[in-house]
mmCIF file of C-alpha atoms in Angstrom:
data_model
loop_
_atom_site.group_PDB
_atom_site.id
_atom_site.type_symbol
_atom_site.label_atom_id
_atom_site.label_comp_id
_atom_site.label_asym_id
_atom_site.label_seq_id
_atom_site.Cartn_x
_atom_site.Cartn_y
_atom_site.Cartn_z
ATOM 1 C CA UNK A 129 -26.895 -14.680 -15.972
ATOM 2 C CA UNK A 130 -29.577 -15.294 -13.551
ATOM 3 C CA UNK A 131 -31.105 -12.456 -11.839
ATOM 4 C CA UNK A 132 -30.791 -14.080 -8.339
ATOM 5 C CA UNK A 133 -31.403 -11.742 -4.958
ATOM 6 C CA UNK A 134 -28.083 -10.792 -2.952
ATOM 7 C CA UNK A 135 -26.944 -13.699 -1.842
ATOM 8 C CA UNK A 136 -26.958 -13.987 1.960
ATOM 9 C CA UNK A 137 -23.197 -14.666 1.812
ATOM 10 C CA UNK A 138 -22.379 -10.930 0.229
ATOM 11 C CA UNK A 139 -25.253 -9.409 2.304
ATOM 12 C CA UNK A 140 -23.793 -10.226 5.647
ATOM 13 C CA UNK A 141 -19.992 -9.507 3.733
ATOM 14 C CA UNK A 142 -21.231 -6.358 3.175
ATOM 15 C CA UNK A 143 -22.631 -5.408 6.311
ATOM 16 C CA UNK A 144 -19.393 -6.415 8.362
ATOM 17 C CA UNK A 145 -17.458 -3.898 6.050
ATOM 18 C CA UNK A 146 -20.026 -1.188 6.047
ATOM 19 C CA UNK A 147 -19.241 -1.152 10.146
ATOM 20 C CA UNK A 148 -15.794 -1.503 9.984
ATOM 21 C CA UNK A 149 -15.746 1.330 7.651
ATOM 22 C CA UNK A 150 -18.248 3.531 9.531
ATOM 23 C CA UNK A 151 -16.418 3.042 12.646
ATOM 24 C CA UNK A 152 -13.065 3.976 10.980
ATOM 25 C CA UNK A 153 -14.187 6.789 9.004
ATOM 26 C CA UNK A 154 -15.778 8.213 12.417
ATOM 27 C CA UNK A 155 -12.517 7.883 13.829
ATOM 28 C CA UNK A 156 -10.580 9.756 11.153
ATOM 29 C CA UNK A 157 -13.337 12.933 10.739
ATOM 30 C CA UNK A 158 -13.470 14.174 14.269
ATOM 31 C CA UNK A 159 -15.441 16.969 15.210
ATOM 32 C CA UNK A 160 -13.948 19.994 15.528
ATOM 33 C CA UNK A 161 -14.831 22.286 18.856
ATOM 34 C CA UNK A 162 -13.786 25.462 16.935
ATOM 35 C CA UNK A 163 -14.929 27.490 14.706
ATOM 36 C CA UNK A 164 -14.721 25.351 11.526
ATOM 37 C CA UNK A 165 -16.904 22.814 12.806
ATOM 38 C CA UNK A 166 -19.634 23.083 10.380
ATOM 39 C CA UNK A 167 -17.197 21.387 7.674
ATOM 40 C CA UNK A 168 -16.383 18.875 9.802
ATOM 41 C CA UNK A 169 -20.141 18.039 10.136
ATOM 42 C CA UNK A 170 -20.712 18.172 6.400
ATOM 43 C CA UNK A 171 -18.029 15.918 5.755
ATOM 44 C CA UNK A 172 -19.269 13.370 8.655
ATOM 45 C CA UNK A 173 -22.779 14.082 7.119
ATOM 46 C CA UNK A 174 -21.667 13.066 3.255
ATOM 47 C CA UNK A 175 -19.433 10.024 3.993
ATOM 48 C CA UNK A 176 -20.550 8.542 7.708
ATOM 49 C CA UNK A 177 -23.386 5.891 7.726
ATOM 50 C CA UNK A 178 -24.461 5.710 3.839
ATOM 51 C CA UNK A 179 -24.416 3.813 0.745
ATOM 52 C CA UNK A 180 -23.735 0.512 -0.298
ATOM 53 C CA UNK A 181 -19.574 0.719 0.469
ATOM 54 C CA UNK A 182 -18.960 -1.161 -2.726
ATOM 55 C CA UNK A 183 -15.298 0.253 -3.457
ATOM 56 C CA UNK A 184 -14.376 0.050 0.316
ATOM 57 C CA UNK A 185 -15.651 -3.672 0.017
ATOM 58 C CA UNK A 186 -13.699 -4.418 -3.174
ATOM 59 C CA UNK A 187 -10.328 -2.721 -0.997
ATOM 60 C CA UNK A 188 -11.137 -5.386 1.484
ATOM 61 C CA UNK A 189 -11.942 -8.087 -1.048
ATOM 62 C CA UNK A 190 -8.914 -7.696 -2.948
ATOM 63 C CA UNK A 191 -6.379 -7.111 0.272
ATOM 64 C CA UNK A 192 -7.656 -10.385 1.257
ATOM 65 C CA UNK A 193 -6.420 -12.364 -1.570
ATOM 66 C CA UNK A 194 -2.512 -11.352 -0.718
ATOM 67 C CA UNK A 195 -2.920 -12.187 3.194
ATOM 68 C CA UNK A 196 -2.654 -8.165 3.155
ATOM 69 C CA UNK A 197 -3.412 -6.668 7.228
ATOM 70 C CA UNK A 198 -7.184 -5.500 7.720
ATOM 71 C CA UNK A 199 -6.111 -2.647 9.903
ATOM 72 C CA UNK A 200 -3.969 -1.570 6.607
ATOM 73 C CA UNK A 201 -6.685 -2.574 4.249
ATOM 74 C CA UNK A 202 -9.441 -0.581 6.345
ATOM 75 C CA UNK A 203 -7.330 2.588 5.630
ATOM 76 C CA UNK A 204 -7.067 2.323 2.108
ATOM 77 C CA UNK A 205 -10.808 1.672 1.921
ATOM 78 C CA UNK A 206 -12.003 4.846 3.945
ATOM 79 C CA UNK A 207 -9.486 6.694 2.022
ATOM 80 C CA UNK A 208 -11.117 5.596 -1.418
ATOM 81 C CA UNK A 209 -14.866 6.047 0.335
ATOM 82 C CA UNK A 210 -13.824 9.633 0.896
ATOM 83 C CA UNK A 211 -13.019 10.524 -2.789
ATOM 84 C CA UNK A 212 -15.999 8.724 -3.707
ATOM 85 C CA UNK A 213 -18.331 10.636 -1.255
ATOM 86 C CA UNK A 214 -16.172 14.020 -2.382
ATOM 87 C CA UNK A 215 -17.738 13.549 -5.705
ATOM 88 C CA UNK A 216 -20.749 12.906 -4.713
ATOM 89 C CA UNK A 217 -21.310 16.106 -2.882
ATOM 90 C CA UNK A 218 -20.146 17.947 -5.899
ATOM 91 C CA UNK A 219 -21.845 16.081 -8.288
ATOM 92 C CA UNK A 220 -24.591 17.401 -6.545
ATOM 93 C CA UNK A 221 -24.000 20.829 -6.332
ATOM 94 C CA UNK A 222 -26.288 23.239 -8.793
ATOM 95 C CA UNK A 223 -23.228 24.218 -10.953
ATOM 96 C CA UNK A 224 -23.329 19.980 -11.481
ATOM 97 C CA UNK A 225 -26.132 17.835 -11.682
ATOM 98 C CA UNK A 226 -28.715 20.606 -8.667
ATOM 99 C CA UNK A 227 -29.638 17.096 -7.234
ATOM 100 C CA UNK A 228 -31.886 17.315 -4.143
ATOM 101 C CA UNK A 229 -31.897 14.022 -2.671
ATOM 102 C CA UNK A 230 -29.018 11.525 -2.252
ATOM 103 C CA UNK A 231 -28.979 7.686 -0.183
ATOM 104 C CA UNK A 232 -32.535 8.938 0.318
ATOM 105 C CA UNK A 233 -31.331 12.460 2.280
ATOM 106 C CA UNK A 234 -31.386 15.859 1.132
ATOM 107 C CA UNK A 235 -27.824 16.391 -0.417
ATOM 108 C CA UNK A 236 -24.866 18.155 1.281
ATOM 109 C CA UNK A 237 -25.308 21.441 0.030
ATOM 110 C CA UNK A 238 -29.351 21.559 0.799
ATOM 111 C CA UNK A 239 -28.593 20.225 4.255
ATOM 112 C CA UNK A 240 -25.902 23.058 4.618
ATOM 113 C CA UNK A 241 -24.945 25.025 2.210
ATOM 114 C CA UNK A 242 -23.402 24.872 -1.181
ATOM 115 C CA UNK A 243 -20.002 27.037 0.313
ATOM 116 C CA UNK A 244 -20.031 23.963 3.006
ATOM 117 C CA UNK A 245 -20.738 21.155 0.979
ATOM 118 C CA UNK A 246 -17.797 22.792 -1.672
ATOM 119 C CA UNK A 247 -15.771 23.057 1.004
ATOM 120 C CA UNK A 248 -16.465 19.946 2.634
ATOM 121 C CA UNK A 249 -16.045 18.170 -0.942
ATOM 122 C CA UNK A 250 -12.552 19.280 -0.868
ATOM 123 C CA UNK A 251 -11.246 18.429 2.314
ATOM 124 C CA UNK A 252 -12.636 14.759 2.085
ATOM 125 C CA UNK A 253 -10.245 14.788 -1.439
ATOM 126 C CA UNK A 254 -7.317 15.728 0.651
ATOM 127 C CA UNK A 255 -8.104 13.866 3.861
ATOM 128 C CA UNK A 256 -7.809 10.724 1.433
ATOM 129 C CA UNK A 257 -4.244 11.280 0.158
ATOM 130 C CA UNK A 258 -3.356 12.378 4.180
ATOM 131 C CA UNK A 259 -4.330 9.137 5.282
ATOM 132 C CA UNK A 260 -2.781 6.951 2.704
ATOM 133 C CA UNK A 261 0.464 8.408 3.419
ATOM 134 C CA UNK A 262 0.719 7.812 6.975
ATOM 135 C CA UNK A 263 2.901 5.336 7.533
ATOM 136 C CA UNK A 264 0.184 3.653 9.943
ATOM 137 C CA UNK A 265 -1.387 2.883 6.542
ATOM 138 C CA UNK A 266 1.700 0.636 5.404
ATOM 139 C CA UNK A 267 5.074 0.102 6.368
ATOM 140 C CA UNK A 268 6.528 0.780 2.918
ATOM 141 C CA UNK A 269 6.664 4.071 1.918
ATOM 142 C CA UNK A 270 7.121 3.166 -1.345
ATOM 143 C CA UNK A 271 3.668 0.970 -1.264
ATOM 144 C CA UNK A 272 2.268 4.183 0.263
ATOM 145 C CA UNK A 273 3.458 6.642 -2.492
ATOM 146 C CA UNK A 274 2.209 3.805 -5.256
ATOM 147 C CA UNK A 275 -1.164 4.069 -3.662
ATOM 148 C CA UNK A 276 -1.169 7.714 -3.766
ATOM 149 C CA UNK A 277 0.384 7.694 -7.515
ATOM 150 C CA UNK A 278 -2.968 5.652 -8.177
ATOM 151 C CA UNK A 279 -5.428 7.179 -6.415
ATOM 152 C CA UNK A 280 -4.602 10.643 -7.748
ATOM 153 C CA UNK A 281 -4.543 9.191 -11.456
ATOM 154 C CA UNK A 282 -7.806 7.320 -10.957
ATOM 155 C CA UNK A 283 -9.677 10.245 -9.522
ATOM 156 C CA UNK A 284 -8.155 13.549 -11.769
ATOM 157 C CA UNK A 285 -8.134 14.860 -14.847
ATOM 158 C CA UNK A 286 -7.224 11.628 -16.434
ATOM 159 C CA UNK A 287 -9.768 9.745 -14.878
ATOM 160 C CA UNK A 288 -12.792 10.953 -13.088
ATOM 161 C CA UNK A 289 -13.056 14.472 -12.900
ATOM 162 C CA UNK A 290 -11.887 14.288 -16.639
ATOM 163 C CA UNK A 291 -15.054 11.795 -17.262
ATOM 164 C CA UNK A 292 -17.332 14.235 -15.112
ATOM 165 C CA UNK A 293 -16.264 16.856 -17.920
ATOM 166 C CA UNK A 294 -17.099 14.355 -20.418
ATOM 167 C CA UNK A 295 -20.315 14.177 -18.824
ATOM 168 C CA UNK A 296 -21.463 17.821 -18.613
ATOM 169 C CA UNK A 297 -20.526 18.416 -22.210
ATOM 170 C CA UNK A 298 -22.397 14.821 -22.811
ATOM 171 C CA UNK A 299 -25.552 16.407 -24.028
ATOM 172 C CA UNK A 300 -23.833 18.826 -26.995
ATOM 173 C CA UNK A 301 -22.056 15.676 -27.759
ATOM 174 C CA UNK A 302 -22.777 13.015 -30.642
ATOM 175 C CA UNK A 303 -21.656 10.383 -28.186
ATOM 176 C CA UNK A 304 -21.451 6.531 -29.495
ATOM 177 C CA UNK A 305 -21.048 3.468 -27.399
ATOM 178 C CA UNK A 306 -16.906 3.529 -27.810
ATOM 179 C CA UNK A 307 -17.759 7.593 -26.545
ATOM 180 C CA UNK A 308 -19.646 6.517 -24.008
ATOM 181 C CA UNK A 309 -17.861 3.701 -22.505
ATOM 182 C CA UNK A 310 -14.460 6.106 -22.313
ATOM 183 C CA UNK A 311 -16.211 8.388 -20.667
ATOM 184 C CA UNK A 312 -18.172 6.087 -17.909
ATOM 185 C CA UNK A 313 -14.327 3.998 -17.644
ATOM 186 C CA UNK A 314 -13.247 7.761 -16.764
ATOM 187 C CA UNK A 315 -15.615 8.329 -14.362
ATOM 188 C CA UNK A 316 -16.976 5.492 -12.578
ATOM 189 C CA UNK A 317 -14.468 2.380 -14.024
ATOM 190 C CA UNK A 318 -11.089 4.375 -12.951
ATOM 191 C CA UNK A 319 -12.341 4.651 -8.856
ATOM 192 C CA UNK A 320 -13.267 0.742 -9.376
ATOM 193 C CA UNK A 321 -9.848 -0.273 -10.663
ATOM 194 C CA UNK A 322 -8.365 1.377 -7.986
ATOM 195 C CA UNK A 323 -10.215 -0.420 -5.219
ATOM 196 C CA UNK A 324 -9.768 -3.434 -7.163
ATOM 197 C CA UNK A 325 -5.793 -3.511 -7.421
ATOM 198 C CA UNK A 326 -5.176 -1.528 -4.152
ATOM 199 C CA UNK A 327 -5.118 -4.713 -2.767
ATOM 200 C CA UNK A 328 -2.526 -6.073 -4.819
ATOM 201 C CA UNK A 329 -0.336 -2.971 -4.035
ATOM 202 C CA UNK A 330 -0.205 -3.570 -1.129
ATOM 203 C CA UNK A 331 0.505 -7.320 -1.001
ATOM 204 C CA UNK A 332 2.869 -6.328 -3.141
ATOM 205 C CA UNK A 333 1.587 -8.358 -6.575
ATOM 206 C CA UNK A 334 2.386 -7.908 -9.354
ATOM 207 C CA UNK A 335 2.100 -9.806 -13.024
ATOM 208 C CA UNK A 336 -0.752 -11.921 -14.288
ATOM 209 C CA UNK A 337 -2.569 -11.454 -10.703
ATOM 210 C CA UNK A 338 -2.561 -7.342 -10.761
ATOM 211 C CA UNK A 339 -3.875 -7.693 -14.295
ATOM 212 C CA UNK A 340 -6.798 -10.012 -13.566
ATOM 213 C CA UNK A 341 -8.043 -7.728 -10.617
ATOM 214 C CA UNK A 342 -7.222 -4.846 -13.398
ATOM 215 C CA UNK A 343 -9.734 -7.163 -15.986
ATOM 216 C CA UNK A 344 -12.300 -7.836 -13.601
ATOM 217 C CA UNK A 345 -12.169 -4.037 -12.821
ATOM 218 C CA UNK A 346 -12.677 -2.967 -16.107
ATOM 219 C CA UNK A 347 -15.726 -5.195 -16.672
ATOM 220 C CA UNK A 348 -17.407 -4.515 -13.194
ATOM 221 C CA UNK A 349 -17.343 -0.908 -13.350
ATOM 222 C CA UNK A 350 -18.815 -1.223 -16.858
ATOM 223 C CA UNK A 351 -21.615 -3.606 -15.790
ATOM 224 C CA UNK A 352 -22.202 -1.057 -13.260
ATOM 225 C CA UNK A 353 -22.941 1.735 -15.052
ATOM 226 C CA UNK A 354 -25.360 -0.071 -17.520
ATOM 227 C CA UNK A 355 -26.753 -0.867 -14.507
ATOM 228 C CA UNK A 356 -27.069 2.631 -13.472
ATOM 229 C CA UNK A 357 -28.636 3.550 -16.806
ATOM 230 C CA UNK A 358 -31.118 1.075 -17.077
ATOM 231 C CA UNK A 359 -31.939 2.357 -12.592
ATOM 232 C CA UNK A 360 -32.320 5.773 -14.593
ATOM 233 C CA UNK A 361 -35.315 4.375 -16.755
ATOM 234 C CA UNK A 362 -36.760 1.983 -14.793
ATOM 235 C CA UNK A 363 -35.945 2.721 -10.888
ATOM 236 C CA UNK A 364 -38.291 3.987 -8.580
ATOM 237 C CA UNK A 365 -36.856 7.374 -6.907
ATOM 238 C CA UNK A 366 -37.448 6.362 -3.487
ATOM 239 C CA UNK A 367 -36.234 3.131 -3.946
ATOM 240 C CA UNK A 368 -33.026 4.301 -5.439
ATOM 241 C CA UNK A 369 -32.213 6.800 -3.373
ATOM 242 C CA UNK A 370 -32.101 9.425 -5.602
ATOM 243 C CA UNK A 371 -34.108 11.200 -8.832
ATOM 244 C CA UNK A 372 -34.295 9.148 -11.799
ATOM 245 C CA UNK A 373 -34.826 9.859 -15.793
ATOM 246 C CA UNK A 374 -31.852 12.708 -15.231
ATOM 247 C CA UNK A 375 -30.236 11.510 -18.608
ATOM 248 C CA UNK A 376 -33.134 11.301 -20.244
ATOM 249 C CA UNK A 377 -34.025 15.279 -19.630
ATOM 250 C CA UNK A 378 -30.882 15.811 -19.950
ATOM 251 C CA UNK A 379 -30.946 14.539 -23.798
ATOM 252 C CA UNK A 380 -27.866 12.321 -22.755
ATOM 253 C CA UNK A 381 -26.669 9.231 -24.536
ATOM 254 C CA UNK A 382 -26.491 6.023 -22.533
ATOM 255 C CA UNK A 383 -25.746 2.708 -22.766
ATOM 256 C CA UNK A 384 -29.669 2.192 -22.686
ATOM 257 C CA UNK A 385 -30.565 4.846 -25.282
ATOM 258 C CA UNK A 386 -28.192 3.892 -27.855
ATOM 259 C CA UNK A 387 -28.169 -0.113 -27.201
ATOM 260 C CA UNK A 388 -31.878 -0.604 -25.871
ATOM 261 C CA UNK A 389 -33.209 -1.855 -22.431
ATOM 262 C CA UNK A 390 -33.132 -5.291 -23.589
ATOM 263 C CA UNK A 391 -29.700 -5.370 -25.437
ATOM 264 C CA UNK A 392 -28.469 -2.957 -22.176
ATOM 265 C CA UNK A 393 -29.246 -5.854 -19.814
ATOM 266 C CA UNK A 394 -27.683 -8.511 -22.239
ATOM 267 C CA UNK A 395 -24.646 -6.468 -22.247
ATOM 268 C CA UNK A 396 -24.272 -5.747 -18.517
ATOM 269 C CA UNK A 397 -24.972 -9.751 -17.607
ATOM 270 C CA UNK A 398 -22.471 -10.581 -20.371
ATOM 271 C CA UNK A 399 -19.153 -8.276 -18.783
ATOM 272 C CA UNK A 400 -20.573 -9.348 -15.276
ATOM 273 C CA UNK A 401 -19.816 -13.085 -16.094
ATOM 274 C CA UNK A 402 -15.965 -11.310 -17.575
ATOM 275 C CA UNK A 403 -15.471 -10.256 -14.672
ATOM 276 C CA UNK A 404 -15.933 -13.258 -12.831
ATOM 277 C CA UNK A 405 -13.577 -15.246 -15.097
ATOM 278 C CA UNK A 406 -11.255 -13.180 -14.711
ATOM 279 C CA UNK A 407 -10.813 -14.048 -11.198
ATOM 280 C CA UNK A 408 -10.504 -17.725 -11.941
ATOM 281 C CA UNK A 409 -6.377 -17.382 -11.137
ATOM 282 C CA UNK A 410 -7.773 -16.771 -7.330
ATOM 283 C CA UNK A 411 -10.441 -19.503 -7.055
ATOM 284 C CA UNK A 412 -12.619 -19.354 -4.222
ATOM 285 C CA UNK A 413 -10.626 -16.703 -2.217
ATOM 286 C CA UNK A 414 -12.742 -14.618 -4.619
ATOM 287 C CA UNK A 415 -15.835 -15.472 -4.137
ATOM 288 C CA UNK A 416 -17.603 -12.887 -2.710
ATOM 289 C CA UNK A 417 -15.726 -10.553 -5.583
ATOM 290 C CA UNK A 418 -17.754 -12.749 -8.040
ATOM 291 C CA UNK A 419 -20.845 -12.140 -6.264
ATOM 292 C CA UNK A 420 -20.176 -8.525 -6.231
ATOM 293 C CA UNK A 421 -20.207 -8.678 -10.100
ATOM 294 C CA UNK A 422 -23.481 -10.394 -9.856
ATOM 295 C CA UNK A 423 -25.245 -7.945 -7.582
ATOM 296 C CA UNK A 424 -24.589 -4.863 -9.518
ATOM 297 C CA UNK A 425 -26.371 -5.701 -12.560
ATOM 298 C CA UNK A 426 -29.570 -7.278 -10.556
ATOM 299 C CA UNK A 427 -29.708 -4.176 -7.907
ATOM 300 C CA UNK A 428 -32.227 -1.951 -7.631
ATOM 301 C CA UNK A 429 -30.442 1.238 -5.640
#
């Protein structure tokens, strides 16, 4: 696959969501004027005006392909950019990773505190679940309890808090590339798959379409994190956002230390074209899905 620049297209896609998103997300963490107000700040401070909205933009993506409402859609993907910004901030906390520096800002807990960064961790977890079951979300409760179902499988113990535990026991671990692929579908993949068939869920899909946005989930979230590994060798810090060779002084196995830089990149163009066939059933409806897979194996953030 060539290594072509974000397309224009997917730029501008991205950038419309991104807003939306912002402007929703502001909307559902409202300051408090008492005295828990510091939480709400950390939690507008971790989730509001950051990162490249990815997941949210796959929610979007894939509501679009069943005619699903945006209002609706919107929900769903501020309730899945919540989890992801939840583990963020406690990814980052000294007892995890003792990152300093995240989307190019000192983390949560070093612009606060670690108490208010683990407390506003948590109540961006729960905030998520709150808002998919309002009935505002969708008219079905049923729909709404299925997206809850998912969402609290995708982000738990069988998905990825259970592949963050992977991870901190990665370095006592004789990890090989089946090891380390279960534990990056665990962490990163199961998020991905969510915000891939949430759209489905609620259009109400099922079949041969649910398991194509379930395929292409599988292989984008993969591509991604080879991505990420090879960002951890090769990335510039300030360009990424964040500090890089972590796995490396960590002594962790990655996709890049066991398979190579070279055979790394091979592998992570190879799933990225996957996951664009697997979208073929949709045709160009997914378009900008495809050049999703494209731009996470040629970004460089």
């Amino acid at each position: 696959m060539s290594k072509t620049p974000l397309s224009p297209r997917l730029a501008d896609a991205l950038t419309v969501t991104s807003r939306a998103v912002n402007a929703e997300l502001d909307h559902l963490l409202p300051l408090s004027d008492g005295p828990d107000v510091r939480v709400h700040e950390a939690m507008r401070y971790a989730s509001l005006d950051g990162g490249k909205r990815l997941r949210p933009f796959l929610v979007m993506q894939s509501a679009s392909l069943f005619n699903v409402a945006e209002s609706a859609a919107l929900r769903v993907a501020c309730a899945i950019e919540m989890v992801h910004c939840y583990s963020l901030v406690h990814d980052d906390l000294p007892c995890m990773d003792d990152d300093d520096l995240r989307r190019g800002r000192p983390t949560c807990h070093r612009k606060f505190d670690e108490s208010t960064a683990l407390l506003a961790g948590d109540a961006l977890l729960t905030k998520a679940f709150e808002v998919l079951a309002n009935p505002a979300t969708h008219a079905d409760p049923l729909v709404r309890c299925e997206l809850v179902s998912d969402l609290a499988h995708a982000s738990g113990g069988q998905g990825m808090v259970g592949g963050q535990m992977i991870d901190l026991q990665a370095h006592l671990l004789d990890l090989d590339v089946a090891g380390i692929t279960r534990l990056q579908q665990m962490k990163t993949g199961r998020l991905f798959s969510f915000s891939c068939e949430a759209g489905a869920v609620m259009g109400k899909a099922h079949g041969e379409l649910r398991l194509a946005l379930r395929n292409y989930a599988h292989d984008l979230g993969l591509a991604f994190q080879i991505a990420d590994d090879i960002l951890d060798v090769e990335g510039d810090a300030a360009e990424v956002g964040k500090k890089v060779g972590k796995d490396a002084d960590a002594g962790k196995a990655t996709f890049v230390s066991l398979l190579g830089l070279d055979r790394a990149r091979s592998q992570a163009d190879m799933l990225a074209d996957q996951a664009c066939r697997h979208l073929d059933p949709f045709g160009e409806k997914a378009d900008l899905m495809r050049d999703v897979a494209r731009y996470v194996v040629q970004r460089r953030s």
